[in-house]
Short mmCIF file of N, CA and C in Angstrom, two decimals:
data_model
loop_
_atom_site.label_atom_id
_atom_site.label_comp_id
_atom_site.label_asym_id
_atom_site.label_seq_id
_atom_site.Cartn_x
_atom_site.Cartn_y
_atom_site.Cartn_z
N MET R 23 94.07 126.60 92.13
CA MET R 23 92.89 126.32 91.33
C MET R 23 92.75 124.80 91.19
N PRO R 24 91.59 124.24 91.44
CA PRO R 24 91.39 122.79 91.33
C PRO R 24 91.43 122.31 89.89
N LEU R 25 91.66 121.01 89.74
CA LEU R 25 91.72 120.38 88.42
C LEU R 25 90.36 120.42 87.76
N ASN R 26 90.35 120.80 86.48
CA ASN R 26 89.13 120.84 85.69
C ASN R 26 88.69 119.41 85.37
N VAL R 27 87.41 119.17 85.27
CA VAL R 27 86.87 117.84 84.97
C VAL R 27 87.44 117.31 83.67
N ASN R 28 87.66 118.13 82.69
CA ASN R 28 88.19 117.69 81.40
C ASN R 28 89.69 117.40 81.45
N GLY R 29 90.32 117.65 82.58
CA GLY R 29 91.76 117.42 82.68
C GLY R 29 92.14 115.99 83.06
N LEU R 30 91.18 115.17 83.43
CA LEU R 30 91.45 113.80 83.83
C LEU R 30 91.15 112.86 82.66
N HIS R 31 92.18 112.09 82.24
CA HIS R 31 92.05 111.20 81.09
C HIS R 31 92.56 109.81 81.42
N GLN R 32 92.09 108.82 80.69
CA GLN R 32 92.67 107.48 80.76
C GLN R 32 94.05 107.54 80.13
N ALA R 33 95.06 107.02 80.81
CA ALA R 33 96.43 107.09 80.31
C ALA R 33 96.61 106.29 79.02
N GLU R 34 95.91 105.17 78.90
CA GLU R 34 96.08 104.32 77.72
C GLU R 34 95.68 105.02 76.43
N GLY R 35 94.78 105.98 76.52
CA GLY R 35 94.36 106.70 75.32
C GLY R 35 95.28 107.84 74.97
N LYS R 36 96.18 108.21 75.86
CA LYS R 36 97.04 109.37 75.64
C LYS R 36 98.49 109.02 75.36
N ARG R 37 98.87 107.77 75.63
CA ARG R 37 100.26 107.37 75.40
C ARG R 37 100.33 105.90 75.08
N ASN R 38 101.44 105.50 74.49
CA ASN R 38 101.74 104.09 74.23
C ASN R 38 102.89 103.67 75.12
N VAL R 39 102.95 102.39 75.42
CA VAL R 39 104.07 101.85 76.18
C VAL R 39 104.75 100.81 75.29
N TYR R 40 106.05 101.00 75.06
CA TYR R 40 106.83 100.10 74.23
C TYR R 40 107.91 99.45 75.08
N ARG R 41 108.55 98.44 74.53
CA ARG R 41 109.66 97.77 75.21
C ARG R 41 110.73 97.47 74.17
N ILE R 42 111.99 97.72 74.54
CA ILE R 42 113.10 97.39 73.65
C ILE R 42 114.16 96.61 74.42
N ASN R 43 114.81 95.69 73.71
CA ASN R 43 115.99 95.00 74.22
C ASN R 43 117.16 95.54 73.43
N LEU R 44 118.11 96.10 74.13
CA LEU R 44 119.22 96.78 73.47
C LEU R 44 120.27 95.83 72.95
N ALA R 45 121.02 96.29 71.98
CA ALA R 45 122.17 95.53 71.49
C ALA R 45 123.27 95.57 72.56
N ALA R 46 124.23 94.70 72.44
CA ALA R 46 125.26 94.54 73.48
C ALA R 46 126.10 95.80 73.68
N ASP R 47 126.31 96.58 72.64
CA ASP R 47 127.22 97.72 72.76
C ASP R 47 126.52 99.04 73.08
N VAL R 48 125.25 99.03 73.48
CA VAL R 48 124.50 100.25 73.76
C VAL R 48 124.54 100.55 75.26
N ALA R 49 124.94 101.78 75.59
CA ALA R 49 124.98 102.23 76.97
C ALA R 49 123.74 103.07 77.27
N PRO R 50 123.38 103.25 78.53
CA PRO R 50 122.20 104.05 78.86
C PRO R 50 122.25 105.47 78.29
N ASP R 51 123.41 106.09 78.31
CA ASP R 51 123.51 107.46 77.80
C ASP R 51 123.26 107.55 76.30
N ASP R 52 123.46 106.46 75.57
CA ASP R 52 123.21 106.46 74.13
C ASP R 52 121.74 106.73 73.81
N LEU R 53 120.86 106.36 74.72
CA LEU R 53 119.42 106.56 74.48
C LEU R 53 119.02 108.03 74.50
N LEU R 54 119.81 108.86 75.13
CA LEU R 54 119.48 110.28 75.24
C LEU R 54 119.78 111.06 73.97
N SER R 55 120.48 110.46 73.04
CA SER R 55 120.77 111.12 71.77
C SER R 55 119.58 110.97 70.83
N PRO R 56 119.07 112.06 70.24
CA PRO R 56 117.96 111.95 69.29
C PRO R 56 118.28 111.04 68.11
N ASP R 57 119.55 110.95 67.73
CA ASP R 57 119.95 110.10 66.61
C ASP R 57 119.70 108.61 66.89
N PHE R 58 119.69 108.21 68.15
CA PHE R 58 119.44 106.82 68.49
C PHE R 58 118.04 106.38 68.04
N TRP R 59 117.09 107.29 68.04
CA TRP R 59 115.69 106.99 67.76
C TRP R 59 115.28 107.29 66.32
N VAL R 60 116.23 107.58 65.46
CA VAL R 60 115.93 108.06 64.11
C VAL R 60 115.07 107.08 63.30
N HIS R 61 115.25 105.79 63.47
CA HIS R 61 114.51 104.81 62.66
C HIS R 61 113.11 104.52 63.18
N VAL R 62 112.81 104.91 64.40
CA VAL R 62 111.49 104.63 64.97
C VAL R 62 110.74 105.89 65.37
N SER R 63 111.32 107.06 65.14
CA SER R 63 110.69 108.30 65.61
C SER R 63 109.33 108.55 64.98
N ALA R 64 109.08 108.03 63.79
CA ALA R 64 107.78 108.23 63.16
C ALA R 64 106.68 107.49 63.94
N GLN R 65 107.02 106.45 64.67
CA GLN R 65 106.05 105.70 65.46
C GLN R 65 105.80 106.32 66.83
N LEU R 66 106.68 107.19 67.25
CA LEU R 66 106.62 107.73 68.61
C LEU R 66 105.86 109.05 68.64
N ARG R 67 105.28 109.34 69.81
CA ARG R 67 104.65 110.64 70.03
C ARG R 67 104.97 111.08 71.46
N PRO R 68 104.89 112.36 71.73
CA PRO R 68 105.19 112.82 73.09
C PRO R 68 104.35 112.09 74.14
N ASP R 69 104.95 111.84 75.27
CA ASP R 69 104.38 111.14 76.43
C ASP R 69 104.42 109.62 76.31
N ASP R 70 104.83 109.06 75.17
CA ASP R 70 105.01 107.61 75.08
C ASP R 70 106.11 107.20 76.05
N GLN R 71 105.99 105.99 76.57
CA GLN R 71 107.01 105.45 77.46
C GLN R 71 107.63 104.22 76.83
N ILE R 72 108.92 104.04 77.06
CA ILE R 72 109.64 102.90 76.49
C ILE R 72 110.43 102.23 77.61
N GLU R 73 110.11 100.96 77.85
CA GLU R 73 110.88 100.15 78.80
C GLU R 73 112.13 99.68 78.09
N VAL R 74 113.26 99.82 78.75
CA VAL R 74 114.54 99.51 78.13
C VAL R 74 115.24 98.44 78.96
N VAL R 75 115.64 97.34 78.30
CA VAL R 75 116.36 96.26 78.97
C VAL R 75 117.71 96.09 78.28
N ALA R 76 118.77 96.07 79.06
CA ALA R 76 120.10 95.87 78.50
C ALA R 76 120.22 94.47 77.91
N TYR R 77 121.11 94.32 76.96
CA TYR R 77 121.31 93.04 76.27
C TYR R 77 121.55 91.88 77.25
N ASP R 78 122.38 92.13 78.24
CA ASP R 78 122.74 91.08 79.21
C ASP R 78 121.88 91.14 80.48
N ARG R 79 120.81 91.92 80.44
CA ARG R 79 119.92 92.12 81.58
C ARG R 79 120.65 92.68 82.79
N ALA R 80 121.68 93.47 82.53
CA ALA R 80 122.44 94.08 83.61
C ALA R 80 121.72 95.30 84.19
N TRP R 81 120.88 95.95 83.41
CA TRP R 81 120.14 97.11 83.90
C TRP R 81 118.81 97.24 83.17
N PHE R 82 117.92 98.04 83.78
CA PHE R 82 116.59 98.29 83.25
C PHE R 82 116.27 99.75 83.47
N GLY R 83 115.54 100.35 82.55
CA GLY R 83 115.12 101.73 82.71
C GLY R 83 113.86 102.01 81.92
N VAL R 84 113.28 103.16 82.18
CA VAL R 84 112.09 103.60 81.45
C VAL R 84 112.35 105.03 80.98
N VAL R 85 112.16 105.25 79.68
CA VAL R 85 112.30 106.60 79.14
C VAL R 85 110.94 107.09 78.67
N MET R 86 110.79 108.40 78.71
CA MET R 86 109.57 109.03 78.22
C MET R 86 109.93 109.94 77.06
N VAL R 87 109.12 109.87 76.01
CA VAL R 87 109.36 110.70 74.83
C VAL R 87 108.91 112.12 75.17
N LEU R 88 109.84 113.06 75.04
CA LEU R 88 109.54 114.46 75.31
C LEU R 88 109.13 115.21 74.04
N GLU R 89 109.78 114.81 72.93
CA GLU R 89 109.54 115.55 71.69
C GLU R 89 109.94 114.69 70.51
N THR R 90 109.17 114.76 69.44
CA THR R 90 109.54 114.14 68.17
C THR R 90 109.47 115.23 67.12
N ALA R 91 110.46 115.25 66.26
CA ALA R 91 110.49 116.26 65.22
C ALA R 91 109.61 115.82 64.05
N LYS R 92 109.08 116.78 63.34
CA LYS R 92 108.26 116.47 62.18
C LYS R 92 109.17 116.07 61.02
N GLY R 93 108.65 115.22 60.17
CA GLY R 93 109.45 114.79 59.03
C GLY R 93 110.04 113.42 59.26
N ASN R 94 110.69 112.93 58.23
CA ASN R 94 111.23 111.58 58.25
C ASN R 94 112.67 111.57 58.72
N LYS R 95 113.05 110.56 59.48
CA LYS R 95 114.43 110.34 59.93
C LYS R 95 114.99 111.53 60.70
N THR R 96 114.25 111.96 61.71
CA THR R 96 114.72 113.12 62.48
C THR R 96 115.06 112.80 63.92
N GLY R 97 114.58 111.69 64.46
CA GLY R 97 114.90 111.31 65.83
C GLY R 97 113.87 111.80 66.82
N ALA R 98 114.17 111.55 68.09
CA ALA R 98 113.27 111.94 69.17
C ALA R 98 114.09 112.28 70.40
N ARG R 99 113.54 113.17 71.21
CA ARG R 99 114.20 113.54 72.46
C ARG R 99 113.49 112.81 73.59
N VAL R 100 114.26 112.08 74.40
CA VAL R 100 113.70 111.30 75.50
C VAL R 100 114.43 111.63 76.79
N ALA R 101 113.83 111.26 77.91
CA ALA R 101 114.46 111.41 79.22
C ALA R 101 114.13 110.18 80.06
N PHE R 102 115.07 109.79 80.91
CA PHE R 102 114.82 108.68 81.82
C PHE R 102 113.83 109.14 82.90
N ILE R 103 112.77 108.37 83.09
CA ILE R 103 111.84 108.63 84.19
C ILE R 103 111.95 107.55 85.26
N GLY R 104 112.67 106.51 84.95
CA GLY R 104 112.93 105.43 85.89
C GLY R 104 114.22 104.75 85.52
N GLY R 105 115.17 104.75 86.44
CA GLY R 105 116.43 104.08 86.17
C GLY R 105 117.38 104.93 85.39
N PRO R 106 118.38 104.38 84.79
CA PRO R 106 118.64 102.94 84.72
C PRO R 106 119.08 102.39 86.06
N VAL R 107 118.53 101.25 86.40
CA VAL R 107 118.88 100.59 87.65
C VAL R 107 119.52 99.24 87.35
N ALA R 108 120.49 98.89 88.16
CA ALA R 108 121.17 97.61 87.98
C ALA R 108 120.23 96.48 88.39
N LEU R 109 120.23 95.42 87.61
CA LEU R 109 119.42 94.24 87.92
C LEU R 109 120.35 93.19 88.52
N THR R 110 120.36 93.12 89.82
CA THR R 110 121.23 92.16 90.51
C THR R 110 120.41 91.35 91.50
N ASN R 111 120.74 90.08 91.56
CA ASN R 111 120.11 89.18 92.52
C ASN R 111 120.97 87.92 92.55
N THR R 112 121.48 87.59 93.71
CA THR R 112 122.38 86.44 93.81
C THR R 112 121.64 85.16 94.19
N ALA R 113 120.33 85.22 94.33
CA ALA R 113 119.58 84.02 94.69
C ALA R 113 119.63 83.00 93.55
N LYS R 114 119.58 81.76 93.91
CA LYS R 114 119.59 80.67 92.92
C LYS R 114 118.17 80.12 92.77
N VAL R 115 117.81 79.79 91.55
CA VAL R 115 116.52 79.17 91.28
C VAL R 115 116.66 77.68 91.60
N ALA R 116 115.73 77.19 92.38
CA ALA R 116 115.80 75.79 92.79
C ALA R 116 115.53 74.87 91.60
N ILE R 117 116.32 73.82 91.52
CA ILE R 117 116.14 72.82 90.47
C ILE R 117 115.01 71.91 90.92
N PRO R 118 114.02 71.70 90.07
CA PRO R 118 112.90 70.85 90.50
C PRO R 118 113.35 69.43 90.78
N GLU R 119 112.67 68.82 91.69
CA GLU R 119 112.99 67.44 92.05
C GLU R 119 112.74 66.52 90.87
N GLU R 120 113.63 65.56 90.68
CA GLU R 120 113.48 64.60 89.59
C GLU R 120 112.69 63.38 90.05
N TYR R 121 112.81 63.07 91.34
CA TYR R 121 112.12 61.90 91.89
C TYR R 121 111.21 62.32 93.03
N GLU R 122 110.18 61.54 93.23
CA GLU R 122 109.23 61.82 94.30
C GLU R 122 108.95 60.53 95.06
N VAL R 123 108.77 60.68 96.36
CA VAL R 123 108.37 59.56 97.19
C VAL R 123 106.88 59.70 97.42
N ARG R 124 106.13 58.64 97.11
CA ARG R 124 104.68 58.69 97.30
C ARG R 124 104.16 57.34 97.78
N TRP R 125 102.98 57.39 98.38
CA TRP R 125 102.33 56.19 98.88
C TRP R 125 101.62 55.52 97.72
N GLY R 126 101.87 54.24 97.51
CA GLY R 126 101.29 53.50 96.41
C GLY R 126 100.15 52.59 96.81
N GLY R 127 99.64 52.77 98.01
CA GLY R 127 98.55 51.93 98.48
C GLY R 127 99.07 50.73 99.26
N PRO R 128 98.19 49.89 99.73
CA PRO R 128 98.62 48.76 100.56
C PRO R 128 99.47 47.75 99.80
N ASN R 129 99.29 47.61 98.51
CA ASN R 129 100.09 46.66 97.74
C ASN R 129 101.43 47.27 97.32
N GLY R 130 101.43 48.52 96.86
CA GLY R 130 102.66 49.16 96.40
C GLY R 130 103.48 49.75 97.52
N GLN R 131 102.84 50.05 98.63
CA GLN R 131 103.45 50.70 99.79
C GLN R 131 104.16 51.98 99.33
N TRP R 132 105.30 52.32 99.94
CA TRP R 132 106.02 53.54 99.55
C TRP R 132 106.78 53.28 98.26
N GLN R 133 106.73 54.27 97.35
CA GLN R 133 107.35 54.13 96.03
C GLN R 133 108.25 55.32 95.73
N VAL R 134 109.25 55.08 94.90
CA VAL R 134 110.08 56.16 94.36
C VAL R 134 109.71 56.28 92.88
N VAL R 135 109.22 57.46 92.49
CA VAL R 135 108.69 57.68 91.15
C VAL R 135 109.46 58.80 90.47
N ARG R 136 109.87 58.58 89.20
CA ARG R 136 110.48 59.66 88.41
C ARG R 136 109.34 60.54 87.90
N LEU R 137 109.43 61.85 88.15
CA LEU R 137 108.32 62.75 87.86
C LEU R 137 108.07 62.98 86.37
N LYS R 138 109.12 63.01 85.56
CA LYS R 138 108.90 63.39 84.16
C LYS R 138 108.10 62.37 83.37
N ASP R 139 108.18 61.10 83.73
CA ASP R 139 107.40 60.09 82.99
C ASP R 139 106.62 59.15 83.91
N LYS R 140 106.59 59.45 85.20
CA LYS R 140 105.83 58.69 86.18
C LYS R 140 106.27 57.22 86.29
N THR R 141 107.53 56.94 85.97
CA THR R 141 108.06 55.58 86.09
C THR R 141 108.31 55.27 87.56
N VAL R 142 107.82 54.15 88.01
CA VAL R 142 108.06 53.70 89.38
C VAL R 142 109.39 52.96 89.41
N PHE R 143 110.37 53.51 90.11
CA PHE R 143 111.68 52.88 90.17
C PHE R 143 111.75 51.78 91.21
N LYS R 144 111.09 52.00 92.33
CA LYS R 144 111.08 50.97 93.35
C LYS R 144 109.80 51.12 94.15
N SER R 145 109.18 50.00 94.42
CA SER R 145 107.97 50.02 95.24
C SER R 145 108.10 48.95 96.32
N GLY R 146 107.14 48.92 97.22
CA GLY R 146 107.18 47.94 98.29
C GLY R 146 108.10 48.32 99.43
N ILE R 147 108.47 49.58 99.52
CA ILE R 147 109.34 50.04 100.61
C ILE R 147 108.43 50.26 101.83
N THR R 148 108.85 49.72 102.97
CA THR R 148 107.96 49.71 104.13
C THR R 148 107.83 51.06 104.83
N THR R 149 108.87 51.89 104.83
CA THR R 149 108.77 53.19 105.51
C THR R 149 109.11 54.32 104.55
N LYS R 150 108.55 55.46 104.86
CA LYS R 150 108.80 56.64 104.04
C LYS R 150 110.27 57.04 104.11
N GLU R 151 110.88 56.91 105.27
CA GLU R 151 112.28 57.28 105.45
C GLU R 151 113.20 56.44 104.56
N GLU R 152 112.90 55.13 104.45
CA GLU R 152 113.69 54.27 103.56
C GLU R 152 113.51 54.71 102.11
N ALA R 153 112.29 55.05 101.73
CA ALA R 153 112.02 55.49 100.36
C ALA R 153 112.76 56.79 100.04
N ILE R 154 112.84 57.69 101.02
CA ILE R 154 113.58 58.94 100.81
C ILE R 154 115.06 58.65 100.61
N LEU R 155 115.61 57.70 101.35
CA LEU R 155 117.01 57.31 101.16
C LEU R 155 117.24 56.74 99.76
N VAL R 156 116.31 55.92 99.28
CA VAL R 156 116.42 55.36 97.94
C VAL R 156 116.38 56.48 96.89
N ALA R 157 115.47 57.44 97.06
CA ALA R 157 115.35 58.57 96.12
C ALA R 157 116.61 59.42 96.14
N ASP R 158 117.17 59.63 97.32
CA ASP R 158 118.42 60.41 97.42
C ASP R 158 119.56 59.68 96.73
N GLY R 159 119.58 58.38 96.80
CA GLY R 159 120.60 57.60 96.10
C GLY R 159 120.46 57.72 94.59
N LEU R 160 119.23 57.79 94.08
CA LEU R 160 119.02 57.97 92.64
C LEU R 160 119.43 59.37 92.19
N LYS R 161 119.21 60.36 93.03
CA LYS R 161 119.59 61.73 92.68
C LYS R 161 121.11 61.86 92.57
N ALA R 162 121.83 61.17 93.46
CA ALA R 162 123.29 61.25 93.47
C ALA R 162 123.89 60.52 92.28
N ALA R 163 123.18 59.56 91.74
CA ALA R 163 123.71 58.75 90.64
C ALA R 163 123.69 59.51 89.33
#
């Protein structure tokens, strides 16, 4: 039987999406206990999704609220719909350059400039290669 026209809804009107950062001593399995959600269960409703990030960013997951009990301080039943997956990446973020070599015009010629305050450390350098050597010497210092 095909889907009824009234069966298609905007997701934003039917559920909320929350995000939590866990305390250091919380494991992924702790989230599956209804007691874990006792203090926030009044805010939750079935089909809500909660993005979960570990304290140390070691893992990430998404849980969906399956059921909330009526009344105060009763908890909620959730299930993982994504993850938990380990967040690993050994790539290094490049440190931005502190100095830049730029052309200063016919009078200034090649210059070595500190980027954070635009201070010209040396100007009048005849070739770009010499200016790069000067900038590399400042970086090492």
